[in-house]
């Protein structure tokens, strides 16, 4: 067939630019982030120094297009940044990941005015973005949200609250979904807005005390008569649920990348340890029982990585099957991250179970990837819907 047998065959490999980006991120991570990871986990404080290092290297929000002062990194580039940071410190990887999550609604449907207002400061590192969809009574069923936005002349007045908001309190900008028509709800009754830190009536709840990702603050947002101009609206009135879902199609891929990074960090550590640790007079890596375990970890991890990269390419192109691939990649990669990190603890035996070694942190951090941006039950639901609609 024409076109096949091309001597310059170049499919199924990353561009040289992507590989160069990986090397650059890895160098920064080895220098500035990896040595801090255990301490960030221990103190639970947001790593301002890591944020500043990422900003200095233009890696904190690589996805922002060049016309808004950003790097214009494609979806695969964003995944590589997140993956490489997560390989050492999952909490720190939420800086680039949530900057993308919070600003993606603007990119998928914001007016030029709202993009011009918020994307340049994000790109310059003057303020991070967060994403406010979930509420105490509206998690998987996000359409059940109660936060209300009522129009008042050229303004909107917002009342209610959001729960589980990543980087709350350290971000400057919050894309928040609110009910604008209680009759219509998910069918045209929800609208997205940008709320700014410091807006009158906007405050934060206490820090959640979490299993993992300790260096990434998770807090509630409270809105008490927060008055904002209509220029802060993101997308059309009533399109907020669609905006939220289209955003997640793109950003679930980045959670897949985070999961791949966490798993890679754990596998790397386990392999190094297995070659050093001696029992019965030889390195434990010489036992076939352990070799098979390491092999399975590597096989699953590589499958997850390839799936995430394909989904990232679909995100960049805006392919029609992105919904399927975004959900499938996030679901598969996060399940793999949980398995691989748990096995890494097993490879280290008792040493895997204590904080002197990084794999117990990685196992705790991996768990969240199965929960946020939609639990893996919800991802399977999304995948099944896509599958059944097709056949
Ligand atoms: C650390 C952390 C950070 C987060 N960051 C953010 C953020 O930045 N922004 C944001 O908006 N949200 C964020 N979230 C919220 C997260 O997306 C929700 O926790 C998640 O969507 C699940 O909602 P829920 O916790 O209310 O669980 P529930 O929806 O109550 O689910 C409980 C269980 O029921 C299952 N379930 C629910 N419905 C179904 C169904 N139809 N079929 C099968 N099983 C089902 C779920 O899979 C789960 O196992 C974060 C959460 C955490 C823990």
GROMACS .gro file of C-alpha atoms and ligand atoms in nm:
model
  444
    1UNK     CA    1   0.000   0.000   0.000
    2UNK     CA    2   0.120   0.348  -0.083
    3UNK     CA    3   0.291   0.536   0.197
    4UNK     CA    4   0.375   0.229   0.402
    5UNK     CA    5   0.735   0.112   0.428
    6UNK     CA    6   0.850   0.472   0.465
    7UNK     CA    7   1.229   0.474   0.534
    8UNK     CA    8   1.182   0.785   0.752
    9UNK     CA    9   0.929   0.608   0.972
   10UNK     CA   10   0.881   0.831   1.272
   11UNK     CA   11   0.560   0.727   1.447
   12UNK     CA   12   0.535   0.616   1.812
   13UNK     CA   13   0.831   0.815   1.938
   14UNK     CA   14   0.855   1.150   2.109
   15UNK     CA   15   0.990   1.452   1.928
   16UNK     CA   16   1.350   1.545   2.008
   17UNK     CA   17   1.207   1.862   2.168
   18UNK     CA   18   1.001   1.653   2.409
   19UNK     CA   19   1.304   1.444   2.505
   20UNK     CA   20   1.508   1.763   2.557
   21UNK     CA   21   1.230   1.901   2.776
   22UNK     CA   22   1.234   1.581   2.984
   23UNK     CA   23   1.608   1.614   3.038
   24UNK     CA   24   1.576   1.978   3.140
   25UNK     CA   25   1.294   1.905   3.387
   26UNK     CA   26   1.480   1.608   3.529
   27UNK     CA   27   1.790   1.818   3.591
   28UNK     CA   28   1.587   2.081   3.776
   29UNK     CA   29   1.400   1.815   3.974
   30UNK     CA   30   1.721   1.636   4.076
   31UNK     CA   31   1.871   1.964   4.187
   32UNK     CA   32   1.583   2.147   4.353
   33UNK     CA   33   1.287   1.916   4.416
   34UNK     CA   34   1.402   1.559   4.490
   35UNK     CA   35   1.618   1.666   4.786
   36UNK     CA   36   1.314   1.844   4.937
   37UNK     CA   37   1.047   1.577   4.875
   38UNK     CA   38   1.064   1.396   5.211
   39UNK     CA   39   1.066   1.726   5.402
   40UNK     CA   40   0.769   1.860   5.205
   41UNK     CA   41   0.579   1.543   5.296
   42UNK     CA   42   0.683   1.567   5.660
   43UNK     CA   43   0.599   1.935   5.716
   44UNK     CA   44   0.295   1.949   5.490
   45UNK     CA   45   0.385   2.303   5.390
   46UNK     CA   46   0.334   2.434   5.040
   47UNK     CA   47   0.683   2.433   4.879
   48UNK     CA   48   0.719   2.799   4.783
   49UNK     CA   49   1.084   2.740   4.687
   50UNK     CA   50   0.978   2.469   4.441
   51UNK     CA   51   0.716   2.700   4.295
   52UNK     CA   52   0.977   2.971   4.248
   53UNK     CA   53   1.221   2.726   4.087
   54UNK     CA   54   0.949   2.609   3.846
   55UNK     CA   55   0.858   2.971   3.764
   56UNK     CA   56   1.225   3.061   3.705
   57UNK     CA   57   1.249   2.771   3.457
   58UNK     CA   58   0.909   2.854   3.297
   59UNK     CA   59   0.779   2.511   3.393
   60UNK     CA   60   0.498   2.608   3.632
   61UNK     CA   61   0.236   2.651   3.356
   62UNK     CA   62   0.400   2.543   3.031
   63UNK     CA   63   0.061   2.500   2.864
   64UNK     CA   64  -0.020   2.874   2.845
   65UNK     CA   65  -0.016   2.977   2.476
   66UNK     CA   66   0.251   3.215   2.354
   67UNK     CA   67  -0.001   3.488   2.268
   68UNK     CA   68  -0.074   3.517   2.640
   69UNK     CA   69   0.293   3.530   2.735
   70UNK     CA   70   0.330   3.157   2.798
   71UNK     CA   71   0.557   2.886   2.664
   72UNK     CA   72   0.292   2.740   2.436
   73UNK     CA   73   0.384   2.388   2.540
   74UNK     CA   74   0.158   2.121   2.386
   75UNK     CA   75  -0.040   1.872   2.594
   76UNK     CA   76   0.240   1.615   2.575
   77UNK     CA   77   0.493   1.871   2.699
   78UNK     CA   78   0.267   1.950   2.997
   79UNK     CA   79   0.243   1.576   3.072
   80UNK     CA   80   0.621   1.536   3.059
   81UNK     CA   81   0.670   1.822   3.306
   82UNK     CA   82   0.410   1.679   3.545
   83UNK     CA   83   0.544   1.323   3.510
   84UNK     CA   84   0.903   1.424   3.580
   85UNK     CA   85   0.815   1.638   3.881
   86UNK     CA   86   0.587   1.363   4.018
   87UNK     CA   87   0.869   1.109   3.983
   88UNK     CA   88   1.032   1.286   4.279
   89UNK     CA   89   0.747   1.473   4.450
   90UNK     CA   90   0.379   1.424   4.370
   91UNK     CA   91   0.272   1.726   4.577
   92UNK     CA   92   0.498   1.956   4.375
   93UNK     CA   93   0.363   1.814   4.048
   94UNK     CA   94   0.026   1.963   4.141
   95UNK     CA   95   0.172   2.308   4.074
   96UNK     CA   96   0.185   2.262   3.693
   97UNK     CA   97  -0.110   2.018   3.694
   98UNK     CA   98  -0.356   2.242   3.880
   99UNK     CA   99  -0.240   2.555   3.701
  100UNK     CA  100  -0.353   2.377   3.387
  101UNK     CA  101  -0.676   2.246   3.547
  102UNK     CA  102  -0.778   2.587   3.680
  103UNK     CA  103  -0.701   2.777   3.359
  104UNK     CA  104  -0.826   2.516   3.112
  105UNK     CA  105  -1.188   2.644   3.133
  106UNK     CA  106  -1.059   2.980   3.002
  107UNK     CA  107  -0.872   2.808   2.722
  108UNK     CA  108  -1.164   2.586   2.618
  109UNK     CA  109  -1.430   2.856   2.628
  110UNK     CA  110  -1.324   3.187   2.779
  111UNK     CA  111  -1.372   3.519   2.602
  112UNK     CA  112  -1.064   3.697   2.472
  113UNK     CA  113  -1.111   3.951   2.751
  114UNK     CA  114  -1.102   3.693   3.029
  115UNK     CA  115  -0.804   3.514   2.872
  116UNK     CA  116  -0.612   3.843   2.842
  117UNK     CA  117  -0.691   3.926   3.204
  118UNK     CA  118  -0.577   3.602   3.363
  119UNK     CA  119  -0.346   3.397   3.143
  120UNK     CA  120  -0.053   3.646   3.132
  121UNK     CA  121  -0.025   3.674   3.515
  122UNK     CA  122  -0.041   3.295   3.535
  123UNK     CA  123   0.237   3.265   3.275
  124UNK     CA  124   0.449   3.524   3.457
  125UNK     CA  125   0.419   3.330   3.783
  126UNK     CA  126   0.228   3.610   3.955
  127UNK     CA  127  -0.058   3.385   4.058
  128UNK     CA  128  -0.158   3.021   4.042
  129UNK     CA  129  -0.499   2.892   3.930
  130UNK     CA  130  -0.726   2.647   4.112
  131UNK     CA  131  -1.044   2.471   4.001
  132UNK     CA  132  -1.362   2.467   4.208
  133UNK     CA  133  -1.621   2.211   4.104
  134UNK     CA  134  -1.670   1.973   4.400
  135UNK     CA  135  -1.888   2.050   4.700
  136UNK     CA  136  -1.959   1.861   5.024
  137UNK     CA  137  -2.278   1.708   4.881
  138UNK     CA  138  -2.169   1.709   4.516
  139UNK     CA  139  -1.863   1.498   4.439
  140UNK     CA  140  -1.912   1.234   4.171
  141UNK     CA  141  -2.252   1.392   4.109
  142UNK     CA  142  -2.104   1.738   4.049
  143UNK     CA  143  -2.429   1.855   3.891
  144UNK     CA  144  -2.584   1.846   4.239
  145UNK     CA  145  -2.387   2.157   4.339
  146UNK     CA  146  -2.556   2.424   4.549
  147UNK     CA  147  -2.330   2.727   4.503
  148UNK     CA  148  -2.546   2.997   4.347
  149UNK     CA  149  -2.463   3.290   4.122
  150UNK     CA  150  -2.737   3.549   4.081
  151UNK     CA  151  -2.719   3.826   3.823
  152UNK     CA  152  -2.744   4.183   3.952
  153UNK     CA  153  -2.704   4.438   3.671
  154UNK     CA  154  -2.354   4.401   3.530
  155UNK     CA  155  -2.246   4.192   3.828
  156UNK     CA  156  -2.295   3.845   3.966
  157UNK     CA  157  -2.337   3.771   4.335
  158UNK     CA  158  -2.204   3.433   4.444
  159UNK     CA  159  -2.303   3.241   4.758
  160UNK     CA  160  -2.210   2.893   4.871
  161UNK     CA  161  -1.891   2.695   4.895
  162UNK     CA  162  -1.661   2.440   4.737
  163UNK     CA  163  -1.480   2.146   4.894
  164UNK     CA  164  -1.146   1.972   4.839
  165UNK     CA  165  -0.993   2.254   4.641
  166UNK     CA  166  -0.631   2.184   4.554
  167UNK     CA  167  -0.387   2.467   4.623
  168UNK     CA  168  -0.662   2.672   4.790
  169UNK     CA  169  -0.512   2.962   4.980
  170UNK     CA  170  -0.194   2.969   4.774
  171UNK     CA  171  -0.360   3.020   4.437
  172UNK     CA  172  -0.460   3.369   4.337
  173UNK     CA  173  -0.728   3.272   4.084
  174UNK     CA  174  -1.017   3.023   4.116
  175UNK     CA  175  -1.237   2.901   3.836
  176UNK     CA  176  -1.562   2.821   4.010
  177UNK     CA  177  -1.880   2.661   3.878
  178UNK     CA  178  -2.209   2.794   4.019
  179UNK     CA  179  -2.580   2.735   3.957
  180UNK     CA  180  -2.734   3.019   3.759
  181UNK     CA  181  -3.064   2.844   3.680
  182UNK     CA  182  -3.178   2.589   3.940
  183UNK     CA  183  -3.445   2.453   3.704
  184UNK     CA  184  -3.194   2.362   3.435
  185UNK     CA  185  -2.884   2.270   3.639
  186UNK     CA  186  -2.655   2.050   3.421
  187UNK     CA  187  -2.872   2.124   3.116
  188UNK     CA  188  -2.788   2.491   3.088
  189UNK     CA  189  -2.818   2.605   3.449
  190UNK     CA  190  -2.453   2.618   3.560
  191UNK     CA  191  -2.200   2.892   3.476
  192UNK     CA  192  -1.824   2.928   3.534
  193UNK     CA  193  -1.657   3.237   3.686
  194UNK     CA  194  -1.313   3.349   3.800
  195UNK     CA  195  -1.296   3.444   4.167
  196UNK     CA  196  -0.983   3.613   4.297
  197UNK     CA  197  -0.806   3.576   4.628
  198UNK     CA  198  -0.898   3.887   4.825
  199UNK     CA  199  -1.246   3.932   4.676
  200UNK     CA  200  -1.482   4.060   4.945
  201UNK     CA  201  -1.672   3.771   5.103
  202UNK     CA  202  -1.431   3.502   4.975
  203UNK     CA  203  -1.252   3.293   5.241
  204UNK     CA  204  -1.093   2.952   5.296
  205UNK     CA  205  -1.157   2.660   5.530
  206UNK     CA  206  -0.905   2.468   5.739
  207UNK     CA  207  -0.641   2.251   5.574
  208UNK     CA  208  -0.755   1.893   5.519
  209UNK     CA  209  -0.534   1.638   5.697
  210UNK     CA  210  -0.460   1.393   5.419
  211UNK     CA  211  -0.307   1.050   5.353
  212UNK     CA  212  -0.067   1.190   5.093
  213UNK     CA  213   0.027   1.488   4.874
  214UNK     CA  214   0.093   1.673   5.200
  215UNK     CA  215   0.267   1.968   5.035
  216UNK     CA  216  -0.040   2.052   4.828
  217UNK     CA  217  -0.298   2.239   5.036
  218UNK     CA  218  -0.657   2.114   5.012
  219UNK     CA  219  -0.918   2.347   5.162
  220UNK     CA  220  -1.277   2.458   5.132
  221UNK     CA  221  -1.374   2.781   4.958
  222UNK     CA  222  -1.652   2.994   5.110
  223UNK     CA  223  -1.847   3.255   4.916
  224UNK     CA  224  -2.054   3.498   5.116
  225UNK     CA  225  -2.217   3.750   4.881
  226UNK     CA  226  -1.909   3.767   4.659
  227UNK     CA  227  -1.982   4.033   4.397
  228UNK     CA  228  -1.790   4.006   4.070
  229UNK     CA  229  -1.835   4.175   3.731
  230UNK     CA  230  -1.972   3.986   3.432
  231UNK     CA  231  -1.628   4.021   3.271
  232UNK     CA  232  -1.517   3.742   3.509
  233UNK     CA  233  -1.760   3.495   3.351
  234UNK     CA  234  -1.592   3.204   3.169
  235UNK     CA  235  -1.791   3.090   2.867
  236UNK     CA  236  -2.160   3.143   2.803
  237UNK     CA  237  -2.420   3.172   3.075
  238UNK     CA  238  -2.548   2.818   3.129
  239UNK     CA  239  -2.249   2.643   2.969
  240UNK     CA  240  -2.056   2.593   3.294
  241UNK     CA  241  -2.116   2.221   3.330
  242UNK     CA  242  -2.004   2.162   2.973
  243UNK     CA  243  -1.699   2.380   3.036
  244UNK     CA  244  -1.618   2.177   3.349
  245UNK     CA  245  -1.652   1.845   3.167
  246UNK     CA  246  -1.456   1.954   2.857
  247UNK     CA  247  -1.183   2.075   3.092
  248UNK     CA  248  -1.165   1.737   3.263
  249UNK     CA  249  -1.139   1.558   2.928
  250UNK     CA  250  -0.805   1.737   2.882
  251UNK     CA  251  -0.676   1.742   3.237
  252UNK     CA  252  -0.749   1.380   3.331
  253UNK     CA  253  -0.461   1.306   3.096
  254UNK     CA  254  -0.233   1.511   3.324
  255UNK     CA  255  -0.342   1.304   3.625
  256UNK     CA  256  -0.245   0.998   3.423
  257UNK     CA  257   0.097   1.162   3.374
  258UNK     CA  258   0.123   1.231   3.745
  259UNK     CA  259   0.043   0.866   3.817
  260UNK     CA  260   0.307   0.750   3.568
  261UNK     CA  261   0.565   0.976   3.734
  262UNK     CA  262   0.488   0.851   4.084
  263UNK     CA  263   0.509   0.489   3.964
  264UNK     CA  264   0.838   0.554   3.783
  265UNK     CA  265   0.989   0.704   4.097
  266UNK     CA  266   0.889   0.396   4.296
  267UNK     CA  267   1.012   0.150   4.032
  268UNK     CA  268   1.347   0.327   4.000
  269UNK     CA  269   1.396   0.317   4.373
  270UNK     CA  270   1.291  -0.048   4.401
  271UNK     CA  271   1.527  -0.158   4.123
  272UNK     CA  272   1.824   0.023   4.280
  273UNK     CA  273   1.743  -0.120   4.620
  274UNK     CA  274   1.703  -0.477   4.489
  275UNK     CA  275   2.052  -0.465   4.340
  276UNK     CA  276   2.206  -0.347   4.668
  277UNK     CA  277   2.019  -0.542   4.934
  278UNK     CA  278   2.169  -0.883   5.010
  279UNK     CA  279   1.990  -1.180   5.166
  280UNK     CA  280   2.091  -1.547   5.157
  281UNK     CA  281   2.435  -1.430   5.039
  282UNK     CA  282   2.320  -1.257   4.720
  283UNK     CA  283   2.147  -0.946   4.596
  284UNK     CA  284   1.771  -0.988   4.624
  285UNK     CA  285   1.751  -0.880   4.255
  286UNK     CA  286   1.897  -1.222   4.172
  287UNK     CA  287   1.586  -1.401   4.300
  288UNK     CA  288   1.354  -1.479   4.013
  289UNK     CA  289   1.049  -1.424   4.232
  290UNK     CA  290   1.152  -1.063   4.271
  291UNK     CA  291   1.264  -1.024   3.909
  292UNK     CA  292   0.916  -1.124   3.789
  293UNK     CA  293   0.764  -0.867   4.021
  294UNK     CA  294   0.993  -0.592   3.894
  295UNK     CA  295   0.923  -0.700   3.535
  296UNK     CA  296   0.546  -0.679   3.589
  297UNK     CA  297   0.585  -0.335   3.745
  298UNK     CA  298   0.785  -0.215   3.444
  299UNK     CA  299   0.545  -0.370   3.190
  300UNK     CA  300   0.236  -0.212   3.345
  301UNK     CA  301   0.409   0.121   3.387
  302UNK     CA  302   0.520   0.136   3.024
  303UNK     CA  303   0.169   0.046   2.906
  304UNK     CA  304   0.031   0.328   3.121
  305UNK     CA  305   0.285   0.576   2.988
  306UNK     CA  306   0.207   0.496   2.625
  307UNK     CA  307  -0.164   0.531   2.691
  308UNK     CA  308  -0.117   0.867   2.860
  309UNK     CA  309   0.098   0.996   2.573
  310UNK     CA  310  -0.157   0.887   2.312
  311UNK     CA  311  -0.431   1.057   2.517
  312UNK     CA  312  -0.212   1.370   2.539
  313UNK     CA  313  -0.176   1.376   2.161
  314UNK     CA  314  -0.554   1.347   2.132
  315UNK     CA  315  -0.594   1.630   2.382
  316UNK     CA  316  -0.362   1.850   2.178
  317UNK     CA  317  -0.544   1.776   1.853
  318UNK     CA  318  -0.887   1.789   2.014
  319UNK     CA  319  -0.979   1.448   1.871
  320UNK     CA  320  -1.340   1.337   1.897
  321UNK     CA  321  -1.248   1.033   2.108
  322UNK     CA  322  -1.062   1.236   2.374
  323UNK     CA  323  -1.336   1.174   2.632
  324UNK     CA  324  -1.276   0.799   2.606
  325UNK     CA  325  -0.899   0.825   2.602
  326UNK     CA  326  -0.872   1.085   2.880
  327UNK     CA  327  -1.084   0.876   3.117
  328UNK     CA  328  -0.924   0.546   3.014
  329UNK     CA  329  -0.567   0.677   3.050
  330UNK     CA  330  -0.632   0.836   3.391
  331UNK     CA  331  -0.808   0.524   3.517
  332UNK     CA  332  -0.547   0.277   3.392
  333UNK     CA  333  -0.241   0.482   3.489
  334UNK     CA  334  -0.369   0.554   3.840
  335UNK     CA  335  -0.454   0.188   3.903
  336UNK     CA  336  -0.104   0.102   3.780
  337UNK     CA  337   0.050   0.366   4.008
  338UNK     CA  338  -0.126   0.213   4.307
  339UNK     CA  339  -0.010  -0.139   4.214
  340UNK     CA  340   0.347  -0.039   4.132
  341UNK     CA  341   0.398   0.170   4.446
  342UNK     CA  342   0.249  -0.106   4.664
  343UNK     CA  343   0.485  -0.358   4.501
  344UNK     CA  344   0.778  -0.120   4.552
  345UNK     CA  345   0.705  -0.122   4.926
  346UNK     CA  346   0.705  -0.503   4.905
  347UNK     CA  347   1.043  -0.507   4.728
  348UNK     CA  348   1.193  -0.311   5.017
  349UNK     CA  349   1.036  -0.539   5.278
  350UNK     CA  350   1.027  -0.380   5.624
  351UNK     CA  351   1.235  -0.089   5.498
  352UNK     CA  352   0.960  -0.009   5.252
  353UNK     CA  353   0.719   0.048   5.535
  354UNK     CA  354   0.912   0.325   5.709
  355UNK     CA  355   0.968   0.690   5.632
  356UNK     CA  356   1.346   0.650   5.599
  357UNK     CA  357   1.277   0.536   5.242
  358UNK     CA  358   1.062   0.717   4.984
  359UNK     CA  359   0.839   0.435   4.863
  360UNK     CA  360   0.584   0.453   5.147
  361UNK     CA  361   0.531   0.822   5.060
  362UNK     CA  362   0.491   0.729   4.695
  363UNK     CA  363   0.233   0.464   4.784
  364UNK     CA  364   0.036   0.718   4.990
  365UNK     CA  365   0.064   0.979   4.715
  366UNK     CA  366  -0.045   0.735   4.443
  367UNK     CA  367  -0.383   0.676   4.605
  368UNK     CA  368  -0.521   1.022   4.527
  369UNK     CA  369  -0.477   0.965   4.153
  370UNK     CA  370  -0.755   0.705   4.174
  371UNK     CA  371  -0.986   0.958   4.339
  372UNK     CA  372  -0.958   1.314   4.207
  373UNK     CA  373  -1.076   1.455   3.875
  374UNK     CA  374  -1.340   1.182   3.903
  375UNK     CA  375  -1.295   0.854   4.088
  376UNK     CA  376  -1.197   0.553   3.884
  377UNK     CA  377  -1.555   0.425   3.913
  378UNK     CA  378  -1.663   0.745   3.738
  379UNK     CA  379  -1.388   0.702   3.474
  380UNK     CA  380  -1.521   0.352   3.402
  381UNK     CA  381  -1.869   0.498   3.376
  382UNK     CA  382  -1.744   0.756   3.123
  383UNK     CA  383  -1.561   0.487   2.925
  384UNK     CA  384  -1.865   0.258   2.926
  385UNK     CA  385  -2.092   0.539   2.806
  386UNK     CA  386  -1.857   0.616   2.519
  387UNK     CA  387  -1.831   0.248   2.432
  388UNK     CA  388  -2.203   0.182   2.440
  389UNK     CA  389  -2.285   0.495   2.240
  390UNK     CA  390  -2.050   0.378   1.964
  391UNK     CA  391  -2.182   0.027   1.913
  392LIG     C1  392  -0.688   1.569   4.788
  392LIG     C2  393  -0.805   1.603   4.700
  392LIG     C3  394  -0.794   1.707   4.609
  392LIG     C4  395  -0.902   1.743   4.530
  392LIG     N1  396  -0.893   1.851   4.445
  392LIG     C5  397  -1.006   1.898   4.385
  392LIG     C6  398  -1.003   2.023   4.317
  392LIG     O1  399  -0.899   2.090   4.305
  392LIG     N2  400  -1.120   2.070   4.263
  392LIG     C7  401  -1.236   2.001   4.273
  392LIG     O2  402  -1.337   2.050   4.221
  392LIG     N3  403  -1.242   1.881   4.337
  392LIG     C8  404  -1.130   1.830   4.394
  392LIG     N4  405  -1.135   1.710   4.463
  392LIG     C9  406  -1.262   1.640   4.474
  392LIG    C10  407  -1.265   1.506   4.403
  392LIG     O3  408  -1.273   1.525   4.266
  392LIG    C11  409  -1.383   1.426   4.464
  392LIG     O4  410  -1.344   1.385   4.593
  392LIG    C12  411  -1.422   1.310   4.379
  392LIG     O5  412  -1.481   1.353   4.259
  392LIG    C13  413  -1.518   1.215   4.451
  392LIG     O6  414  -1.624   1.283   4.510
  392LIG     P1  415  -1.660   1.249   4.663
  392LIG     O7  416  -1.534   1.260   4.741
  392LIG     O8  417  -1.776   1.334   4.704
  392LIG     O9  418  -1.702   1.097   4.662
  392LIG     P2  419  -1.847   1.037   4.630
  392LIG    O10  420  -1.897   1.096   4.502
  392LIG    O11  421  -1.933   1.047   4.749
  392LIG    O12  422  -1.810   0.886   4.602
  392LIG    C14  423  -1.798   0.788   4.705
  392LIG    C15  424  -1.778   0.651   4.639
  392LIG    O13  425  -1.893   0.619   4.558
  392LIG    C16  426  -1.851   0.590   4.427
  392LIG     N5  427  -1.955   0.635   4.332
  392LIG    C17  428  -2.020   0.753   4.328
  392LIG     N6  429  -2.107   0.757   4.226
  392LIG    C18  430  -2.096   0.638   4.164
  392LIG    C19  431  -2.159   0.580   4.049
  392LIG     N7  432  -2.251   0.646   3.978
  392LIG     N8  433  -2.126   0.453   4.015
  392LIG    C20  434  -2.030   0.385   4.085
  392LIG     N9  435  -1.967   0.435   4.194
  392LIG    C21  436  -1.999   0.559   4.230
  392LIG    C22  437  -1.721   0.666   4.408
  392LIG    O14  438  -1.642   0.612   4.305
  392LIG    C23  439  -1.658   0.649   4.545
  392LIG    O15  440  -1.594   0.524   4.551
  392LIG    C24  441  -1.024   1.669   4.539
  392LIG    C25  442  -1.033   1.563   4.630
  392LIG    C26  443  -0.926   1.530   4.711
  392LIG    C27  444  -0.942   1.419   4.810
   0.00000   0.00000   0.00000
